[in-house]
C-alpha cells in the first residue's frame, strides 16, 4: 500500500470537487438569469 | 486431422474462464435484465476474442499481421473516442432538462454526488495503481458509460476492459447498491421529509439556450471536456429546437442503437484472457463499487449539510440521485420515498438531481483529464 501516493492525490481531490462546484454554481446562476430574462409565457 | 484439432489443443484454461465470464454477462443481461444493451454484446464478444487464434482480433501469423474485425472496429471507434461521443448525441437527445431548469437547486446534488470519483482516485493510488490508471478506475464513479470509455481511453489505461465491465455492471446494479447505503446513513425521520413539487415554468428559449451556454462554460473551464459536453448538448439542442424532430428521433433511436450495438462488441477486444484475468481486475471491480457507494454518500451528506441552513428541508435521499445513472437512480429514490410514505412524491426532484449528475459527471471527467496530465 502506498500512503504517499494517497496523500499526493488529496490536492487533486480538493481541486476537482471545488472545480465541479464552481462550474455548477456558475451554471446555476445562468439558469436563474435565463429564467428571469426569458420567462415562460403565462397561459391566458 | 491434426490441422483440424491443433486449435483445440491450443486452448488455454484462462480462455475457458473468460467464456464462463462472458456467459455470466449474457445470463445477467437476458435473465436479470441488467443493462442488456451492453452486457450481452460484451459477454458474447468475450467469447469471440477468447477462442484460440481468433480471427475476430489481430493475430500475427508467420510474421504477418492479420487484422481482426473487432480490433479494426476498436481503432475506428474507441481508440479515437468516436463511438462514445456519437452515443452522447443520442443520450443528449433523450434528456429533458425541464425538471432541472424549473428547480435548479438540484444542480448542487449532481456536483456532490461526484465525490466517489475522487475518493476512488485516492484509494486506487493507495493500492499502487499509477495516477493515470487510478484516474481511469475512478471515473467508473461517473456512472456513465461514454464518459468512462472516453477518459479511460484518453489515459490509455491498460485496464479499459475491466473498467467498462465494472461501469456498466454497477450502473445496472444501482437499485441494489444505493438503497442499503442510503438506509445506513440516513434516519427514518430524514427519509420521511416531504418535498412538495411546485416547479416554475420554463420557456422554450431557455431550453434552447441552456445547452449552448453549458457547452461554453464547461469548455472554458475544462477544454478537454468540450467533445464530451459538446456532443451531449448538441443532442439536447436538436431535441429542444423544435425544427429537427426527425434528427432528434434518429439520434435517440437509430444512432444510439447502432452505436450501442457496436460499442459492447468492440470493447470486448480488451477482454482477452491475458489482459482481463489479472488480480487487478478483481481490485478494479471492488474499487468501482466503492466509487458508486461514495457517490451516494457524497450526495446524501451534502443534502444533510444543506439542511443545517435551509428552512425548507431537503429529503437527503434526493442527494443520492445526483449520481449520473439516469434514469435508474431517480426511480430508485422515488420508490424508496414512496415506501417510507406513500404520499411523498420525490420523482421530479430526483430527476432534476439525476440529470444534473449527467452534466456534473462530464465536467468531472474533463477536470480529471485536465488535472492529471
Coordinates of C-alpha atoms in Angstrom, one line a residue:
Chain A
X1 CA 0.0 0.0 0.0
X2 CA 1.3 3.4 -1.0
X3 CA 0.2 6.0 1.6
X4 CA 2.4 8.7 0.0
X5 CA 0.6 8.2 -3.3
X6 CA -2.8 8.6 -1.5
X7 CA -1.6 11.8 0.1
X8 CA -0.4 13.1 -3.3
X9 CA -4.0 12.7 -4.7
X10 CA -5.6 14.7 -2.0
X11 CA -4.9 18.1 -3.7
X12 CA -6.4 16.6 -6.9
X13 CA -9.5 15.7 -4.9
X14 CA -9.8 19.2 -3.5
X15 CA -9.3 20.9 -6.8
X16 CA -11.6 18.5 -8.6
X17 CA -14.5 18.8 -6.2
X18 CA -14.0 22.6 -5.9
X19 CA -13.9 22.9 -9.7
X20 CA -17.1 20.9 -10.2
X21 CA -18.9 23.0 -7.6
X22 CA -17.7 26.3 -9.1
X23 CA -18.8 25.3 -12.6
X24 CA -22.2 24.0 -11.3
X25 CA -22.7 27.3 -9.3
X26 CA -22.0 29.3 -12.5
X27 CA -24.5 27.1 -14.4
X28 CA -27.0 27.6 -11.6
X29 CA -26.6 31.4 -11.8
X30 CA -27.0 31.2 -15.6
X31 CA -30.2 29.2 -15.2
X32 CA -31.6 31.8 -12.8
X33 CA -30.7 34.6 -15.3
X34 CA -32.2 32.7 -18.2
X35 CA -35.5 32.1 -16.3
X36 CA -35.5 35.8 -15.4
X37 CA -34.7 37.2 -18.9
X38 CA -36.8 34.6 -20.8
X39 CA -39.8 33.8 -18.6
X40 CA -42.3 31.2 -19.7
X41 CA -45.4 32.8 -21.3
X42 CA -48.3 32.7 -18.9
X43 CA -51.5 30.9 -20.3
X44 CA -54.4 33.3 -20.7
Chain B
X1 CA -6.8 -34.5 -38.9
X2 CA -4.0 -32.8 -36.9
X3 CA -4.8 -29.5 -38.6
X4 CA -8.4 -29.7 -37.6
X5 CA -7.6 -30.3 -33.9
X6 CA -4.5 -28.2 -33.5
X7 CA -6.6 -25.2 -32.5
X8 CA -8.4 -27.2 -29.8
X9 CA -5.1 -28.2 -28.2
X10 CA -4.1 -24.5 -28.3
X11 CA -7.0 -23.7 -25.9
X12 CA -5.9 -22.4 -22.6
X13 CA -7.8 -22.7 -19.3
X14 CA -7.8 -18.9 -18.9
X15 CA -9.7 -18.6 -22.2
X16 CA -12.3 -21.1 -20.9
X17 CA -12.7 -18.9 -17.7
X18 CA -13.4 -16.0 -20.0
X19 CA -16.0 -18.0 -21.8
X20 CA -17.7 -18.5 -18.4
X21 CA -17.4 -14.8 -17.6
X22 CA -18.9 -14.0 -21.0
X23 CA -21.7 -16.5 -20.3
X24 CA -22.4 -14.9 -16.9
X25 CA -22.7 -11.4 -18.5
X26 CA -25.1 -12.8 -21.1
X27 CA -27.1 -14.5 -18.4
X28 CA -27.3 -11.3 -16.4
X29 CA -28.4 -9.4 -19.5
X30 CA -31.1 -11.8 -20.5
X31 CA -32.4 -13.3 -17.3
X32 CA -31.9 -10.4 -14.9
X33 CA -32.4 -7.6 -17.5
X34 CA -29.1 -5.9 -16.3
X35 CA -28.1 -3.4 -18.9
X36 CA -28.7 -5.9 -21.7
X37 CA -27.8 -3.4 -24.5
X38 CA -24.2 -3.5 -23.3
X39 CA -23.7 -6.6 -21.2
X40 CA -24.9 -9.0 -23.9
X41 CA -22.6 -7.8 -26.6
X42 CA -19.7 -7.5 -24.1
X43 CA -20.4 -11.1 -22.9
X44 CA -20.6 -12.5 -26.4
X45 CA -17.6 -10.6 -27.5
X46 CA -15.6 -12.0 -24.6
X47 CA -16.3 -15.5 -26.0
X48 CA -15.3 -14.4 -29.6
X49 CA -12.0 -12.9 -28.6
X50 CA -11.0 -15.8 -26.3
X51 CA -11.1 -18.5 -29.0
X52 CA -7.5 -19.7 -29.9
X53 CA -6.1 -17.6 -32.8
X54 CA -9.5 -15.9 -33.1
X55 CA -9.9 -14.2 -36.5
X56 CA -12.0 -11.5 -34.7
X57 CA -8.9 -9.9 -33.3
X58 CA -5.5 -9.1 -34.7
X59 CA -3.2 -12.1 -35.0
X60 CA 0.4 -12.5 -36.2
X61 CA 0.7 -15.4 -38.5
X62 CA 4.1 -16.3 -40.0
X63 CA 5.3 -12.8 -39.2
X64 CA 2.4 -11.1 -40.9
X65 CA -0.3 -9.1 -39.1
X66 CA -3.8 -10.4 -39.8
X67 CA -6.3 -7.7 -38.9
X68 CA -9.4 -8.8 -37.0
X69 CA -12.8 -7.1 -37.3
X70 CA -13.1 -6.3 -33.6
X71 CA -9.7 -4.7 -33.4
X72 CA -10.5 -2.8 -36.6
X73 CA -13.7 -1.5 -35.0
X74 CA -11.8 -0.6 -31.9
X75 CA -9.3 1.5 -33.8
X76 CA -12.1 3.1 -35.8
X77 CA -14.4 3.9 -32.9
X78 CA -12.9 3.6 -29.5
X79 CA -9.2 4.4 -29.8
X80 CA -10.2 7.8 -31.4
X81 CA -13.1 8.3 -28.9
X82 CA -15.7 8.4 -31.7
X83 CA -18.2 5.8 -30.5
X84 CA -18.8 7.3 -27.0
X85 CA -19.1 10.8 -28.5
X86 CA -21.7 9.7 -31.1
X87 CA -23.6 7.8 -28.4
X88 CA -23.6 11.0 -26.3
X89 CA -25.5 12.8 -29.1
X90 CA -28.2 10.2 -28.7
X91 CA -28.2 10.5 -24.9
X92 CA -28.4 14.3 -25.1
X93 CA -31.4 14.0 -27.4
X94 CA -33.1 11.7 -24.8
X95 CA -32.6 14.0 -21.8
X96 CA -35.3 16.5 -20.8
X97 CA -33.6 19.2 -18.7
X98 CA -37.0 20.7 -17.9
X99 CA -37.2 19.4 -14.3
X100 CA -33.7 20.8 -13.6
X101 CA -34.4 24.1 -15.3
X102 CA -37.5 24.6 -13.2
X103 CA -35.8 23.6 -10.0
X104 CA -32.1 24.5 -10.5
X105 CA -31.2 23.9 -6.8
X106 CA -30.9 20.2 -7.7
X107 CA -27.8 21.0 -9.7
X108 CA -25.8 21.1 -6.4
X109 CA -26.5 17.4 -5.8
X110 CA -25.2 16.5 -9.2
X111 CA -21.9 18.1 -8.1
X112 CA -21.8 16.5 -4.6
X113 CA -22.5 13.0 -6.0
X114 CA -19.3 13.0 -8.0
X115 CA -17.3 12.7 -4.7
X116 CA -17.0 8.9 -5.3
X117 CA -14.8 9.6 -8.3
X118 CA -12.1 11.5 -6.4
X119 CA -12.4 9.2 -3.3
X120 CA -11.7 6.2 -5.5
X121 CA -8.8 8.1 -7.2
X122 CA -7.1 8.3 -3.8
X123 CA -8.0 4.7 -2.9
X124 CA -6.7 3.4 -6.2
X125 CA -3.4 5.3 -5.7
X126 CA -3.2 3.7 -2.2
X127 CA -3.3 0.3 -4.0
X128 CA -0.3 1.2 -6.1
X129 CA -2.1 2.0 -9.4
X130 CA -0.2 4.8 -11.2
X131 CA -2.1 8.1 -11.4
X132 CA -3.4 7.7 -14.9
X133 CA -4.8 4.2 -14.2
X134 CA -6.1 5.4 -10.9
X135 CA -8.0 8.2 -12.7
X136 CA -9.3 5.7 -15.3
X137 CA -10.6 3.5 -12.5
X138 CA -12.0 6.4 -10.5
X139 CA -14.1 7.6 -13.5
X140 CA -16.2 4.4 -13.0
X141 CA -17.8 6.7 -10.4
X142 CA -19.1 8.9 -13.1
X143 CA -21.7 6.2 -13.6
X144 CA -21.7 7.0 -17.2
X145 CA -20.5 4.6 -19.9
X146 CA -19.4 7.0 -22.6
X147 CA -17.5 9.2 -20.1
X148 CA -15.8 6.2 -18.6
X149 CA -14.7 4.9 -22.0
X150 CA -13.6 8.4 -23.1
X151 CA -11.5 9.1 -20.0
X152 CA -10.0 5.6 -19.7
X153 CA -9.1 5.7 -23.4
X154 CA -7.6 9.2 -23.0
X155 CA -5.3 7.9 -20.3
X156 CA -4.6 4.8 -22.4
X157 CA -5.4 2.7 -19.4
X158 CA -4.4 -1.0 -19.6
X159 CA -7.5 -1.9 -17.7
X160 CA -10.1 -0.4 -20.0
X161 CA -11.9 -3.8 -20.4
X162 CA -12.3 -4.2 -16.6
X163 CA -13.3 -0.6 -16.2
X164 CA -16.1 -0.8 -18.8
X165 CA -17.5 -4.0 -17.4
X166 CA -17.4 -2.5 -13.9
X167 CA -19.0 0.7 -15.0
X168 CA -21.9 -0.9 -16.9
X169 CA -22.4 -3.6 -14.3
X170 CA -22.7 -1.2 -11.4
X171 CA -25.0 1.2 -13.4
X172 CA -27.3 -1.8 -13.8
X173 CA -26.9 -2.6 -10.0
X174 CA -27.9 0.9 -8.8
X175 CA -31.2 -0.5 -7.4
X176 CA -29.2 -2.9 -5.3
X177 CA -26.2 -0.8 -4.4
X178 CA -27.9 2.5 -3.4
X179 CA -30.8 1.6 -1.1
X180 CA -28.7 -0.1 1.7
X181 CA -26.1 2.7 1.6
X182 CA -28.9 5.3 1.9
X183 CA -30.6 3.5 4.7
X184 CA -27.3 3.2 6.6
X185 CA -26.5 6.9 6.5
X186 CA -30.0 8.4 7.0
X187 CA -32.6 8.3 9.8
X188 CA -36.2 7.3 9.3
X189 CA -37.2 10.9 10.1
X190 CA -34.9 12.2 7.3
X191 CA -36.3 9.7 4.8
X192 CA -39.8 10.9 5.7
X193 CA -39.1 14.6 4.8
X194 CA -41.7 15.7 2.4
X195 CA -40.8 17.7 -0.6
X196 CA -43.8 19.2 -2.4
X197 CA -43.2 19.8 -6.1
X198 CA -44.2 23.2 -7.4
X199 CA -41.9 23.8 -10.4
X200 CA -41.5 27.1 -12.2
X201 CA -42.4 27.1 -15.9
X202 CA -39.5 27.1 -18.3
X203 CA -39.6 28.9 -21.6
X204 CA -38.6 27.3 -24.9
X205 CA -35.9 30.0 -25.3
X206 CA -34.3 28.9 -22.0
X207 CA -34.4 25.3 -23.1
X208 CA -32.7 26.2 -26.4
X209 CA -30.0 28.5 -24.8
X210 CA -29.2 26.1 -22.0
X211 CA -27.2 23.5 -23.9
X212 CA -25.3 26.2 -25.7
X213 CA -24.4 28.1 -22.5
X214 CA -23.4 24.9 -20.7
X215 CA -21.0 23.9 -23.5
X216 CA -19.3 27.3 -23.5
X217 CA -19.0 27.3 -19.6
X218 CA -17.7 23.7 -19.4
X219 CA -15.5 24.2 -22.4
X220 CA -13.8 27.3 -21.0
X221 CA -13.1 25.6 -17.7
X222 CA -12.1 22.2 -19.0
X223 CA -11.2 22.3 -22.7
X224 CA -10.6 18.5 -22.8
X225 CA -14.3 18.0 -22.0
X226 CA -15.5 20.1 -25.0
X227 CA -16.1 17.0 -27.1
X228 CA -18.0 15.1 -24.4
X229 CA -20.1 18.0 -23.1
X230 CA -20.5 19.4 -26.7
X231 CA -21.8 16.3 -28.2
X232 CA -24.2 15.7 -25.3
X233 CA -25.5 19.2 -25.5
X234 CA -25.7 19.1 -29.3
X235 CA -28.0 16.1 -28.9
X236 CA -30.1 18.1 -26.5
X237 CA -30.2 21.1 -28.7
X238 CA -31.6 19.2 -31.7
X239 CA -34.2 17.9 -29.3
X240 CA -35.2 21.2 -27.9
X241 CA -35.0 23.4 -31.0
X242 CA -38.3 22.1 -32.3
X243 CA -37.3 22.1 -36.0
X244 CA -35.2 19.0 -36.1
X245 CA -37.7 16.4 -34.8
X246 CA -36.6 13.8 -37.4
X247 CA -32.9 14.2 -36.5
X248 CA -33.8 14.1 -32.8
X249 CA -35.7 10.9 -33.3
X250 CA -32.9 9.4 -35.4
X251 CA -30.4 10.3 -32.7
X252 CA -32.4 8.9 -29.8
X253 CA -33.2 5.7 -31.7
X254 CA -31.2 4.8 -34.8
X255 CA -27.9 6.4 -33.8
X256 CA -28.0 5.4 -30.2
X257 CA -29.0 1.8 -31.0
X258 CA -26.4 1.5 -33.8
X259 CA -23.5 2.7 -31.7
X260 CA -24.6 0.7 -28.7
X261 CA -24.7 -2.4 -30.9
X262 CA -21.1 -1.9 -31.9
X263 CA -19.8 -0.5 -28.7
X264 CA -20.1 -3.6 -26.5
X265 CA -18.8 -5.9 -29.1
X266 CA -15.8 -3.6 -29.8
X267 CA -14.9 -3.2 -26.1
X268 CA -14.6 -6.9 -25.8
X269 CA -11.2 -6.9 -27.5
X270 CA -9.9 -5.7 -24.1
X271 CA -11.4 -8.9 -22.5
X272 CA -8.8 -11.2 -23.9
X273 CA -7.7 -13.5 -21.1
X274 CA -4.2 -12.3 -20.7
X275 CA -5.4 -8.7 -20.2
X276 CA -8.5 -9.4 -18.2
X277 CA -7.7 -12.3 -15.9
X278 CA -5.4 -10.5 -13.5
X279 CA -5.6 -9.7 -9.8
X280 CA -6.0 -6.1 -10.8
X281 CA -9.4 -6.8 -12.4
X282 CA -10.8 -8.0 -9.1
X283 CA -9.4 -4.9 -7.4
X284 CA -10.9 -2.7 -10.1
X285 CA -14.3 -4.3 -9.6
X286 CA -14.1 -3.6 -5.9
X287 CA -12.9 0.0 -6.4
X288 CA -15.8 0.5 -8.9
X289 CA -18.3 -0.5 -6.2
X290 CA -16.5 1.9 -3.7
X291 CA -16.9 4.7 -6.3
X292 CA -20.7 4.2 -6.6
X293 CA -21.1 3.9 -2.8
X294 CA -19.2 7.1 -2.1
X295 CA -21.0 8.9 -4.9
X296 CA -24.2 8.1 -2.9
X297 CA -22.6 9.1 0.4
X298 CA -21.4 12.4 -1.1
X299 CA -24.9 13.3 -2.4
X300 CA -26.7 12.3 0.8
X301 CA -24.3 14.1 3.1
X302 CA -24.4 17.2 1.0
X303 CA -28.2 17.3 1.4
X304 CA -27.8 16.8 5.2
X305 CA -25.3 19.7 5.2
X306 CA -27.7 22.0 3.3
X307 CA -30.5 21.1 5.8
X308 CA -28.4 22.8 8.5
X309 CA -29.0 26.1 6.8
X310 CA -32.3 25.8 5.0
X311 CA -35.8 26.3 6.3
X312 CA -37.4 24.0 3.7
X313 CA -35.8 20.7 4.4
X314 CA -34.5 18.5 1.7
X315 CA -35.0 14.8 1.8
X316 CA -31.4 13.5 1.8
X317 CA -32.3 10.6 -0.4
X318 CA -32.7 13.1 -3.3
X319 CA -28.9 13.8 -2.9
X320 CA -28.2 10.2 -3.8
X321 CA -30.0 10.8 -7.2
X322 CA -27.2 13.1 -8.2
X323 CA -25.3 10.1 -9.5
X324 CA -25.3 10.0 -13.2
X325 CA -27.1 6.7 -13.7
X326 CA -30.1 8.2 -15.4
X327 CA -33.0 7.5 -15.0
X328 CA -32.4 4.4 -12.8
X329 CA -31.3 6.4 -9.7
X330 CA -34.2 8.8 -9.8
X331 CA -36.6 5.9 -10.0
X332 CA -34.8 4.1 -7.1
X333 CA -35.1 7.2 -4.9
X334 CA -38.7 7.8 -5.8
X335 CA -39.5 4.2 -4.9
X336 CA -37.7 4.5 -1.6
X337 CA -39.6 7.7 -0.8
X338 CA -43.0 6.0 -1.5
X339 CA -42.0 3.1 0.6
X340 CA -41.4 5.4 3.6
X341 CA -44.5 7.5 2.9
X342 CA -47.0 6.7 0.0
X343 CA -47.8 10.4 -0.2
X344 CA -44.3 11.6 -0.7
X345 CA -43.5 12.0 -4.4
X346 CA -39.8 12.6 -4.9
X347 CA -39.6 11.7 -8.5
X348 CA -39.3 15.1 -10.2
X349 CA -36.8 16.3 -7.5
X350 CA -34.8 13.1 -8.1
X351 CA -35.0 13.5 -11.9
X352 CA -33.6 17.1 -11.6
X353 CA -30.7 15.8 -9.4
X354 CA -30.2 12.9 -11.8
X355 CA -29.9 15.0 -15.0
X356 CA -27.6 17.3 -13.1
X357 CA -25.4 14.3 -12.3
X358 CA -25.2 13.7 -16.1
X359 CA -23.7 17.2 -16.5
X360 CA -21.5 17.1 -13.4
X361 CA -20.1 13.7 -14.4
X362 CA -18.9 15.0 -17.7
X363 CA -17.4 18.1 -16.0
X364 CA -15.7 15.8 -13.5
X365 CA -14.3 13.7 -16.4
X366 CA -13.0 16.9 -18.1
X367 CA -11.4 18.2 -14.9
X368 CA -9.7 14.8 -14.1
X369 CA -8.2 14.9 -17.6
X370 CA -7.0 18.4 -17.0
X371 CA -5.6 17.9 -13.5
X372 CA -3.8 14.7 -14.4
X373 CA -1.7 15.3 -17.4

